[in-house]
PDB file of C-alpha atoms in Angstrom:
ATOM      1  CA  MET A   1     142.259 -49.237-120.150  1.00 35.00           C
ATOM      2  CA  GLU A   2     138.859 -50.248-121.504  1.00 37.00           C
ATOM      3  CA  ARG A   3     137.982 -48.951-124.923  1.00 38.00           C
ATOM      4  CA  LEU A   4     134.672 -47.191-125.453  1.00 41.00           C
ATOM      5  CA  GLY A   5     132.665 -49.298-127.818  1.00 38.00           C
ATOM      6  CA  SER A   6     134.300 -52.543-126.730  1.00 36.00           C
ATOM      7  CA  SER A   7     131.015 -54.437-126.644  1.00 35.00           C
ATOM      8  CA  ARG A   8     128.927 -55.615-129.546  1.00 34.00           C
ATOM      9  CA  HIS A   9     125.927 -54.857-127.402  1.00 37.00           C
ATOM     10  CA  GLN A  10     124.813 -51.452-126.196  1.00 42.00           C
ATOM     11  CA  ILE A  11     127.629 -49.460-124.700  1.00 44.00           C
ATOM     12  CA  ASP A  12     127.359 -47.827-121.308  1.00 44.00           C
ATOM     13  CA  LEU A  13     129.500 -44.684-121.161  1.00 45.00           C
ATOM     14  CA  THR A  14     128.840 -43.900-117.509  1.00 41.00           C
ATOM     15  CA  GLY A  15     131.781 -45.901-116.162  1.00 44.00           C
ATOM     16  CA  PRO A  16     132.170 -49.006-113.982  1.00 41.00           C
ATOM     17  CA  PRO A  17     129.055 -50.301-112.136  1.00 40.00           C
ATOM     18  CA  LYS A  18     130.235 -48.920-108.794  1.00 39.00           C
ATOM     19  CA  LYS A  19     130.157 -45.425-110.272  1.00 41.00           C
ATOM     20  CA  HIS A  20     126.713 -45.708-111.805  1.00 36.00           C
ATOM     21  CA  LYS A  21     124.185 -43.159-110.686  1.00 28.00           C
ATOM     22  CA  LYS A  22     120.985 -44.478-109.157  1.00 31.00           C
ATOM     23  CA  ASP A  23     118.948 -42.846-111.885  1.00 36.00           C
ATOM     24  CA  MET A  24     119.735 -45.192-114.735  1.00 26.00           C
ATOM     25  CA  SER A  25     117.908 -42.868-117.122  1.00 33.00           C
ATOM     26  CA  GLU A  26     121.094 -40.810-117.062  1.00 43.00           C
ATOM     27  CA  ALA A  27     123.084 -43.700-118.518  1.00 61.00           C
ATOM     28  CA  LEU A  28     124.319 -43.121-122.047  1.00 78.00           C
ATOM     29  CA  LYS A  29     123.432 -46.053-124.236  1.00 80.00           C
ATOM     30  CA  VAL A  30     125.158 -46.285-127.596  1.00 91.00           C
ATOM     31  CA  PRO A  31     124.176 -49.008-130.086  1.00 91.00           C
ATOM     32  CA  THR A  32     126.727 -50.675-132.330  1.00 95.00           C
ATOM     33  CA  MET A  33     126.294 -51.075-136.072  1.00 96.00           C
ATOM     34  CA  ALA A  34     126.198 -54.845-135.604  1.00 95.00           C
ATOM     35  CA  ASP A  35     123.290 -54.593-133.180  1.00 94.00           C
ATOM     36  CA  MET A  36     121.320 -52.201-135.355  1.00 94.00           C
ATOM     37  CA  MET A  37     121.790 -54.271-138.478  1.00 93.00           C
ATOM     38  CA  ALA A  38     120.801 -57.427-136.604  1.00 94.00           C
ATOM     39  CA  ALA A  39     117.600 -55.647-135.598  1.00 94.00           C
ATOM     40  CA  GLY A  40     116.955 -54.651-139.195  1.00 94.00           C
ATOM     41  CA  GLU A  41     117.632 -50.964-138.499  1.00 94.00           C
ATOM     42  CA  THR A  42     119.890 -48.508-140.289  1.00 94.00           C
ATOM     43  CA  PRO A  43     121.376 -45.509-138.453  1.00 96.00           C
ATOM     44  CA  ASP A  44     121.303 -42.061-140.012  1.00 96.00           C
ATOM     45  CA  ILE A  45     124.924 -41.544-139.106  1.00 97.00           C
ATOM     46  CA  LEU A  46     127.943 -43.507-137.886  1.00 98.00           C
ATOM     47  CA  PHE A  47     129.798 -41.950-134.961  1.00 98.00           C
ATOM     48  CA  TRP A  48     133.495 -42.618-135.553  1.00 98.00           C
ATOM     49  CA  VAL A  49     134.899 -42.485-132.030  1.00 97.00           C
ATOM     50  CA  GLY A  50     138.603 -42.663-132.891  1.00 96.00           C
ATOM     51  CA  CYS A  51     141.503 -44.023-130.845  1.00 94.00           C
ATOM     52  CA  SER A  52     141.862 -40.970-128.608  1.00 94.00           C
ATOM     53  CA  GLY A  53     138.138 -40.751-127.930  1.00 95.00           C
ATOM     54  CA  SER A  54     138.113 -44.466-127.126  1.00 94.00           C
ATOM     55  CA  PHE A  55     141.208 -44.943-124.981  1.00 94.00           C
ATOM     56  CA  ASP A  56     142.287 -41.590-123.509  1.00 94.00           C
ATOM     57  CA  ASP A  57     140.495 -40.783-120.256  1.00 95.00           C
ATOM     58  CA  ARG A  58     140.314 -37.054-120.993  1.00 96.00           C
ATOM     59  CA  ALA A  59     139.120 -37.553-124.559  1.00 96.00           C
ATOM     60  CA  LYS A  60     136.411 -39.947-123.378  1.00 96.00           C
ATOM     61  CA  LYS A  61     134.694 -36.930-121.840  1.00 96.00           C
ATOM     62  CA  ILE A  62     134.536 -35.350-125.294  1.00 97.00           C
ATOM     63  CA  THR A  63     133.076 -38.586-126.660  1.00 97.00           C
ATOM     64  CA  LYS A  64     130.409 -38.520-123.967  1.00 96.00           C
ATOM     65  CA  ALA A  65     129.566 -34.886-124.755  1.00 97.00           C
ATOM     66  CA  ILE A  66     129.059 -35.725-128.439  1.00 97.00           C
ATOM     67  CA  VAL A  67     126.852 -38.705-127.529  1.00 97.00           C
ATOM     68  CA  LYS A  68     124.767 -36.503-125.218  1.00 96.00           C
ATOM     69  CA  ILE A  69     124.180 -34.043-128.050  1.00 96.00           C
ATOM     70  CA  LEU A  70     123.222 -36.813-130.472  1.00 96.00           C
ATOM     71  CA  ASN A  71     120.833 -38.269-127.913  1.00 95.00           C
ATOM     72  CA  LYS A  72     119.375 -34.833-127.164  1.00 94.00           C
ATOM     73  CA  VAL A  73     118.254 -34.403-130.772  1.00 95.00           C
ATOM     74  CA  ASP A  74     117.118 -38.039-131.012  1.00 94.00           C
ATOM     75  CA  MET A  75     119.527 -38.754-133.832  1.00 95.00           C
ATOM     76  CA  LYS A  76     119.628 -42.366-134.944  1.00 96.00           C
ATOM     77  CA  PHE A  77     123.319 -43.202-134.740  1.00 97.00           C
ATOM     78  CA  ALA A  78     125.645 -46.087-134.002  1.00 97.00           C
ATOM     79  CA  VAL A  79     129.323 -46.870-133.470  1.00 97.00           C
ATOM     80  CA  LEU A  80     131.421 -49.693-134.866  1.00 97.00           C
ATOM     81  CA  GLY A  81     132.650 -50.806-131.438  1.00 94.00           C
ATOM     82  CA  VAL A  82     135.331 -53.491-131.681  1.00 94.00           C
ATOM     83  CA  GLU A  83     135.091 -53.315-135.469  1.00 96.00           C
ATOM     84  CA  GLU A  84     136.562 -49.816-135.479  1.00 97.00           C
ATOM     85  CA  SER A  85     140.333 -49.656-135.907  1.00 95.00           C
ATOM     86  CA  CYS A  86     142.743 -46.725-136.071  1.00 96.00           C
ATOM     87  CA  THR A  87     142.308 -44.825-139.338  1.00 97.00           C
ATOM     88  CA  GLY A  88     146.030 -45.184-139.950  1.00 96.00           C
ATOM     89  CA  ASP A  89     146.720 -41.452-139.767  1.00 95.00           C
ATOM     90  CA  PRO A  90     149.613 -41.665-137.260  1.00 93.00           C
ATOM     91  CA  ALA A  91     151.269 -44.459-139.261  1.00 94.00           C
ATOM     92  CA  LYS A  92     150.971 -42.524-142.518  1.00 94.00           C
ATOM     93  CA  ARG A  93     152.317 -39.283-141.048  1.00 92.00           C
ATOM     94  CA  ALA A  94     155.210 -41.212-139.520  1.00 90.00           C
ATOM     95  CA  GLY A  95     156.058 -42.611-142.954  1.00 93.00           C
ATOM     96  CA  ASN A  96     154.708 -46.147-142.593  1.00 94.00           C
ATOM     97  CA  GLU A  97     152.531 -46.284-145.689  1.00 95.00           C
ATOM     98  CA  PHE A  98     152.133 -50.065-145.520  1.00 96.00           C
ATOM     99  CA  THR A  99     150.585 -49.984-142.036  1.00 96.00           C
ATOM    100  CA  PHE A 100     148.310 -47.135-143.102  1.00 97.00           C
ATOM    101  CA  MET A 101     147.105 -49.097-146.119  1.00 96.00           C
ATOM    102  CA  MET A 102     146.364 -52.174-143.998  1.00 96.00           C
ATOM    103  CA  GLN A 103     144.409 -50.193-141.416  1.00 97.00           C
ATOM    104  CA  ALA A 104     142.571 -48.117-144.006  1.00 97.00           C
ATOM    105  CA  MET A 105     141.546 -51.066-146.156  1.00 97.00           C
ATOM    106  CA  SER A 106     140.257 -52.939-143.111  1.00 97.00           C
ATOM    107  CA  ASN A 107     138.120 -49.982-142.017  1.00 98.00           C
ATOM    108  CA  ILE A 108     136.824 -49.348-145.522  1.00 98.00           C
ATOM    109  CA  GLN A 109     135.830 -52.991-145.903  1.00 97.00           C
ATOM    110  CA  VAL A 110     133.854 -52.878-142.657  1.00 97.00           C
ATOM    111  CA  MET A 111     132.102 -49.594-143.449  1.00 97.00           C
ATOM    112  CA  ASN A 112     131.254 -50.586-147.000  1.00 97.00           C
ATOM    113  CA  ALA A 113     129.848 -53.869-145.753  1.00 96.00           C
ATOM    114  CA  TYR A 114     127.501 -51.909-143.495  1.00 96.00           C
ATOM    115  CA  GLU A 115     126.798 -49.496-146.358  1.00 96.00           C
ATOM    116  CA  VAL A 116     127.713 -46.515-144.171  1.00 97.00           C
ATOM    117  CA  LYS A 117     126.646 -43.322-145.914  1.00 96.00           C
ATOM    118  CA  LYS A 118     127.556 -40.617-143.417  1.00 98.00           C
ATOM    119  CA  ILE A 119     130.074 -40.356-140.588  1.00 98.00           C
ATOM    120  CA  VAL A 120     130.606 -37.829-137.812  1.00 98.00           C
ATOM    121  CA  THR A 121     133.819 -37.754-135.816  1.00 98.00           C
ATOM    122  CA  GLY A 122     135.237 -35.617-133.037  1.00 97.00           C
ATOM    123  CA  CYS A 123     138.804 -36.001-134.317  1.00 97.00           C
ATOM    124  CA  PRO A 124     140.055 -33.813-137.200  1.00 97.00           C
ATOM    125  CA  HIS A 125     142.778 -36.383-137.927  1.00 97.00           C
ATOM    126  CA  CYS A 126     140.167 -39.095-138.496  1.00 97.00           C
ATOM    127  CA  PHE A 127     138.007 -36.561-140.349  1.00 98.00           C
ATOM    128  CA  ASN A 128     140.795 -35.625-142.750  1.00 97.00           C
ATOM    129  CA  THR A 129     141.924 -39.198-143.388  1.00 98.00           C
ATOM    130  CA  ILE A 130     138.464 -40.665-144.019  1.00 98.00           C
ATOM    131  CA  LYS A 131     137.370 -37.639-146.075  1.00 98.00           C
ATOM    132  CA  ASN A 132     140.417 -37.134-148.256  1.00 97.00           C
ATOM    133  CA  GLU A 133     142.410 -40.378-148.316  1.00 97.00           C
ATOM    134  CA  TYR A 134     139.908 -43.217-147.990  1.00 98.00           C
ATOM    135  CA  PRO A 135     138.035 -42.475-151.267  1.00 97.00           C
ATOM    136  CA  GLU A 136     141.006 -43.446-153.440  1.00 96.00           C
ATOM    137  CA  LEU A 137     141.103 -46.769-151.583  1.00 96.00           C
ATOM    138  CA  GLY A 138     137.404 -47.485-152.015  1.00 96.00           C
ATOM    139  CA  GLY A 139     135.890 -45.421-149.199  1.00 96.00           C
ATOM    140  CA  LYS A 140     132.375 -44.238-150.043  1.00 94.00           C
ATOM    141  CA  SER A 141     131.212 -42.422-146.914  1.00 95.00           C
ATOM    142  CA  GLU A 142     130.629 -38.715-146.427  1.00 97.00           C
ATOM    143  CA  VAL A 143     132.335 -37.497-143.258  1.00 98.00           C
ATOM    144  CA  ILE A 144     131.770 -34.353-141.200  1.00 98.00           C
ATOM    145  CA  HIS A 145     133.383 -32.934-138.086  1.00 98.00           C
ATOM    146  CA  HIS A 146     131.275 -32.779-134.946  1.00 98.00           C
ATOM    147  CA  THR A 147     131.324 -28.974-134.881  1.00 98.00           C
ATOM    148  CA  GLN A 148     129.875 -28.966-138.397  1.00 98.00           C
ATOM    149  CA  LEU A 149     127.101 -31.314-137.308  1.00 98.00           C
ATOM    150  CA  VAL A 150     126.315 -29.224-134.227  1.00 98.00           C
ATOM    151  CA  GLN A 151     126.156 -26.092-136.371  1.00 97.00           C
ATOM    152  CA  GLN A 152     123.744 -27.844-138.747  1.00 97.00           C
ATOM    153  CA  LEU A 153     121.546 -28.985-135.862  1.00 97.00           C
ATOM    154  CA  ILE A 154     121.404 -25.433-134.498  1.00 96.00           C
ATOM    155  CA  ASP A 155     120.672 -23.912-137.913  1.00 95.00           C
ATOM    156  CA  GLU A 156     117.869 -26.439-138.485  1.00 96.00           C
ATOM    157  CA  GLY A 157     116.335 -25.639-135.103  1.00 95.00           C
ATOM    158  CA  LYS A 158     116.868 -29.162-133.820  1.00 95.00           C
ATOM    159  CA  LEU A 159     119.268 -28.066-131.090  1.00 95.00           C
ATOM    160  CA  LYS A 160     118.626 -24.995-128.979  1.00 91.00           C
ATOM    161  CA  VAL A 161     121.705 -23.551-127.365  1.00 90.00           C
ATOM    162  CA  GLU A 162     121.884 -21.288-124.347  1.00 83.00           C
ATOM    163  CA  GLY A 163     124.923 -19.736-122.732  1.00 79.00           C
ATOM    164  CA  GLY A 164     124.317 -21.273-119.333  1.00 85.00           C
ATOM    165  CA  GLU A 165     127.422 -21.181-117.180  1.00 89.00           C
ATOM    166  CA  PHE A 166     129.492 -19.761-120.050  1.00 94.00           C
ATOM    167  CA  LYS A 167     127.330 -16.709-120.775  1.00 94.00           C
ATOM    168  CA  GLY A 168     129.505 -13.598-120.865  1.00 95.00           C
ATOM    169  CA  LYS A 169     132.722 -15.592-120.493  1.00 96.00           C
ATOM    170  CA  LYS A 170     135.782 -14.896-122.626  1.00 98.00           C
ATOM    171  CA  ILE A 171     136.594 -17.804-124.933  1.00 98.00           C
ATOM    172  CA  THR A 172     139.298 -18.200-127.559  1.00 98.00           C
ATOM    173  CA  PHE A 173     139.292 -20.991-130.130  1.00 98.00           C
ATOM    174  CA  HIS A 174     142.408 -22.889-131.188  1.00 98.00           C
ATOM    175  CA  ASP A 175     142.132 -24.030-134.827  1.00 97.00           C
ATOM    176  CA  PRO A 176     143.037 -27.716-135.332  1.00 97.00           C
ATOM    177  CA  CYS A 177     145.357 -27.998-138.337  1.00 96.00           C
ATOM    178  CA  TYR A 178     143.421 -30.832-139.970  1.00 96.00           C
ATOM    179  CA  LEU A 179     140.112 -29.003-139.600  1.00 97.00           C
ATOM    180  CA  GLY A 180     141.328 -25.554-140.560  1.00 96.00           C
ATOM    181  CA  ARG A 181     144.204 -25.365-142.987  1.00 94.00           C
ATOM    182  CA  ALA A 182     143.769 -28.910-144.311  1.00 95.00           C
ATOM    183  CA  ASN A 183     140.016 -28.670-144.910  1.00 97.00           C
ATOM    184  CA  GLY A 184     139.168 -24.974-144.766  1.00 96.00           C
ATOM    185  CA  GLU A 185     136.700 -25.187-141.883  1.00 97.00           C
ATOM    186  CA  TYR A 186     137.021 -22.167-139.618  1.00 98.00           C
ATOM    187  CA  GLU A 187     133.454 -20.939-139.239  1.00 97.00           C
ATOM    188  CA  ALA A 188     131.515 -23.917-137.846  1.00 98.00           C
ATOM    189  CA  PRO A 189     133.235 -24.087-134.435  1.00 98.00           C
ATOM    190  CA  ARG A 190     133.179 -20.316-134.047  1.00 98.00           C
ATOM    191  CA  SER A 191     129.526 -20.118-135.023  1.00 97.00           C
ATOM    192  CA  VAL A 192     128.656 -22.711-132.397  1.00 97.00           C
ATOM    193  CA  ILE A 193     130.687 -20.958-129.691  1.00 97.00           C
ATOM    194  CA  GLU A 194     129.077 -17.598-130.445  1.00 96.00           C
ATOM    195  CA  LYS A 195     125.654 -19.133-129.859  1.00 95.00           C
ATOM    196  CA  LEU A 196     126.637 -19.422-126.195  1.00 95.00           C
ATOM    197  CA  ASP A 197     126.469 -15.610-125.863  1.00 94.00           C
ATOM    198  CA  VAL A 198     130.144 -15.350-124.971  1.00 96.00           C
ATOM    199  CA  GLU A 199     132.995 -13.010-125.816  1.00 96.00           C
ATOM    200  CA  LEU A 200     134.854 -14.854-128.584  1.00 97.00           C
ATOM    201  CA  THR A 201     138.380 -13.481-128.903  1.00 97.00           C
ATOM    202  CA  GLU A 202     141.022 -14.401-131.458  1.00 97.00           C
ATOM    203  CA  MET A 203     144.668 -15.185-130.848  1.00 97.00           C
ATOM    204  CA  LYS A 204     147.155 -13.192-132.924  1.00 96.00           C
ATOM    205  CA  ARG A 205     147.730 -16.345-134.965  1.00 96.00           C
ATOM    206  CA  SER A 206     144.386 -17.858-135.877  1.00 96.00           C
ATOM    207  CA  ARG A 207     142.395 -19.336-138.758  1.00 96.00           C
ATOM    208  CA  ALA A 208     144.684 -19.895-141.785  1.00 95.00           C
ATOM    209  CA  ASN A 209     147.582 -18.396-139.825  1.00 95.00           C
ATOM    210  CA  GLY A 210     146.941 -20.471-136.730  1.00 95.00           C
ATOM    211  CA  LEU A 211     149.850 -22.112-134.932  1.00 94.00           C
ATOM    212  CA  CYS A 212     149.949 -25.899-134.687  1.00 94.00           C
ATOM    213  CA  CYS A 213     149.632 -27.338-131.169  1.00 93.00           C
ATOM    214  CA  GLY A 214     152.504 -29.690-131.941  1.00 89.00           C
ATOM    215  CA  ALA A 215     150.640 -33.019-131.892  1.00 85.00           C
ATOM    216  CA  GLY A 216     149.997 -33.536-135.610  1.00 79.00           C
ATOM    217  CA  GLY A 217     152.083 -35.632-137.960  1.00 76.00           C
ATOM    218  CA  ALA A 218     152.464 -38.316-135.271  1.00 74.00           C
ATOM    219  CA  GLN A 219     154.584 -35.851-133.266  1.00 75.00           C
ATOM    220  CA  MET A 220     152.487 -36.517-130.181  1.00 73.00           C
ATOM    221  CA  PHE A 221     153.995 -39.994-129.961  1.00 72.00           C
ATOM    222  CA  LYS A 222     157.685 -39.072-130.121  1.00 73.00           C
ATOM    223  CA  GLU A 223     160.170 -37.223-128.017  1.00 78.00           C
ATOM    224  CA  ALA A 224     160.581 -33.507-128.573  1.00 75.00           C
ATOM    225  CA  GLU A 225     163.383 -32.365-130.854  1.00 79.00           C
ATOM    226  CA  PRO A 226     166.089 -29.915-129.712  1.00 82.00           C
ATOM    227  CA  GLY A 227     164.887 -26.331-129.365  1.00 80.00           C
ATOM    228  CA  ASN A 228     164.249 -23.485-126.956  1.00 87.00           C
ATOM    229  CA  LYS A 229     160.566 -24.175-126.323  1.00 87.00           C
ATOM    230  CA  GLU A 230     157.994 -26.844-127.064  1.00 90.00           C
ATOM    231  CA  ILE A 231     155.434 -25.686-129.607  1.00 90.00           C
ATOM    232  CA  ASN A 232     152.421 -26.392-127.397  1.00 92.00           C
ATOM    233  CA  MET A 233     153.925 -24.126-124.706  1.00 93.00           C
ATOM    234  CA  GLU A 234     154.266 -21.374-127.289  1.00 94.00           C
ATOM    235  CA  ARG A 235     150.671 -21.836-128.392  1.00 96.00           C
ATOM    236  CA  ALA A 236     149.280 -22.013-124.861  1.00 96.00           C
ATOM    237  CA  GLU A 237     151.120 -18.818-123.889  1.00 96.00           C
ATOM    238  CA  GLU A 238     149.632 -17.090-126.923  1.00 97.00           C
ATOM    239  CA  ALA A 239     146.165 -18.105-125.796  1.00 97.00           C
ATOM    240  CA  LEU A 240     146.788 -17.163-122.166  1.00 97.00           C
ATOM    241  CA  GLU A 241     147.839 -13.647-123.205  1.00 97.00           C
ATOM    242  CA  LEU A 242     144.133 -13.018-123.834  1.00 97.00           C
ATOM    243  CA  LYS A 243     143.299 -14.051-120.253  1.00 97.00           C
ATOM    244  CA  PRO A 244     140.451 -16.306-121.437  1.00 98.00           C
ATOM    245  CA  ASP A 245     138.096 -18.188-119.173  1.00 98.00           C
ATOM    246  CA  VAL A 246     138.144 -21.040-121.680  1.00 98.00           C
ATOM    247  CA  ILE A 247     140.430 -22.201-124.471  1.00 98.00           C
ATOM    248  CA  ALA A 248     138.109 -24.066-126.815  1.00 98.00           C
ATOM    249  CA  THR A 249     139.331 -26.893-129.013  1.00 98.00           C
ATOM    250  CA  GLY A 250     137.835 -29.165-131.636  1.00 97.00           C
ATOM    251  CA  CYS A 251     140.403 -31.962-131.482  1.00 97.00           C
ATOM    252  CA  PRO A 252     141.371 -34.386-128.693  1.00 96.00           C
ATOM    253  CA  PHE A 253     145.066 -34.036-129.547  1.00 95.00           C
ATOM    254  CA  CYS A 254     144.888 -30.245-129.415  1.00 97.00           C
ATOM    255  CA  ASN A 255     143.012 -30.556-126.133  1.00 97.00           C
ATOM    256  CA  THR A 256     145.846 -32.564-124.596  1.00 95.00           C
ATOM    257  CA  MET A 257     148.567 -30.227-125.845  1.00 95.00           C
ATOM    258  CA  MET A 258     146.776 -27.051-124.778  1.00 97.00           C
ATOM    259  CA  THR A 259     145.931 -28.538-121.388  1.00 97.00           C
ATOM    260  CA  ASP A 260     149.601 -29.383-120.840  1.00 95.00           C
ATOM    261  CA  GLY A 261     150.544 -25.832-121.821  1.00 96.00           C
ATOM    262  CA  VAL A 262     148.032 -24.302-119.407  1.00 97.00           C
ATOM    263  CA  LYS A 263     149.269 -26.544-116.583  1.00 96.00           C
ATOM    264  CA  TYR A 264     152.884 -25.704-117.397  1.00 94.00           C
ATOM    265  CA  ASN A 265     152.020 -22.028-116.916  1.00 95.00           C
ATOM    266  CA  ASP A 266     150.100 -22.867-113.729  1.00 96.00           C
ATOM    267  CA  LYS A 267     146.904 -21.289-115.079  1.00 96.00           C
ATOM    268  CA  GLN A 268     144.555 -24.264-114.759  1.00 94.00           C
ATOM    269  CA  GLU A 269     142.604 -22.516-111.992  1.00 95.00           C
ATOM    270  CA  GLU A 270     141.887 -19.489-114.201  1.00 96.00           C
ATOM    271  CA  THR A 271     141.550 -21.098-117.634  1.00 98.00           C
ATOM    272  CA  GLN A 272     139.756 -24.272-118.685  1.00 97.00           C
ATOM    273  CA  VAL A 273     140.477 -26.218-121.867  1.00 98.00           C
ATOM    274  CA  LEU A 274     137.236 -27.625-123.268  1.00 98.00           C
ATOM    275  CA  ASP A 275     136.083 -29.120-126.539  1.00 98.00           C
ATOM    276  CA  VAL A 276     133.277 -27.316-128.366  1.00 98.00           C
ATOM    277  CA  ALA A 277     131.012 -30.324-127.743  1.00 98.00           C
ATOM    278  CA  GLU A 278     131.707 -30.068-124.005  1.00 98.00           C
ATOM    279  CA  LEU A 279     130.802 -26.379-124.052  1.00 97.00           C
ATOM    280  CA  ILE A 280     127.445 -27.150-125.636  1.00 97.00           C
ATOM    281  CA  ALA A 281     126.726 -30.122-123.391  1.00 95.00           C
ATOM    282  CA  GLN A 282     127.658 -28.307-120.177  1.00 94.00           C
ATOM    283  CA  ALA A 283     125.894 -25.064-121.077  1.00 93.00           C
ATOM    284  CA  ASN A 284     122.686 -26.971-121.744  1.00 87.00           C
ATOM    285  CA  ASP A 285     123.059 -29.275-118.753  1.00 83.00           C
ATOM    286  CA  LEU A 286     123.104 -32.403-120.915  1.00 82.00           C
TER     287      LEU A 286
END
């Protein structure tokens, strides 16, 4: 599977040539840090794509949505491309501190060399690791979650949001553990969703009392342990009790786990699972 950002040159996120639309103006071009620096330019922000957003076919759609938003507001941004490695979060959570240190130090060296000041990422795991664990290893960059950036763009009047196809729909938001409990961010994603003129409903366990989707702590990459029910099934059922049109997420791992839960309950025709960035991009026909 080809990784997004695998070229040192501009990256085309529209897919293989045979799938390209005739109107090439619709192509999403993403510059790499190497290209921008070679041209004597400095981006305002580095978009940290993350492993999931680079390799997973479903998560690539979230990556594209974020890029569309950044392009819409004419933000000067870049990605690391092949110079971006895993943050080391899965290794650290699985107990392999040595692998984490190797991956972290490599990433920090690259970002410091480019003098990266600010980072935006669509993955709360990357967000938490770069924000809270990289500084003690020499990391110097500020990092924000994509929902925080979108909220800022809306508040500053740089991004106008309309409900579009979601106007009047019932949406519930699943709090990612590393965005919510780990970093105290509950309002940004909800504020963005409310701008769509929708009915935002809360699950019985939400915000600080939210239930984990089951993917954190490297659990997504191991077999389930003995029990009566998988945790993502429990969480999906809790969301489906509200009969929502959309279960909104702010994490590619949560998206996968909630999607599996919705499919397990055979509710994929009634309920979509979409990232907040996808909601904004689709509602505004980006």
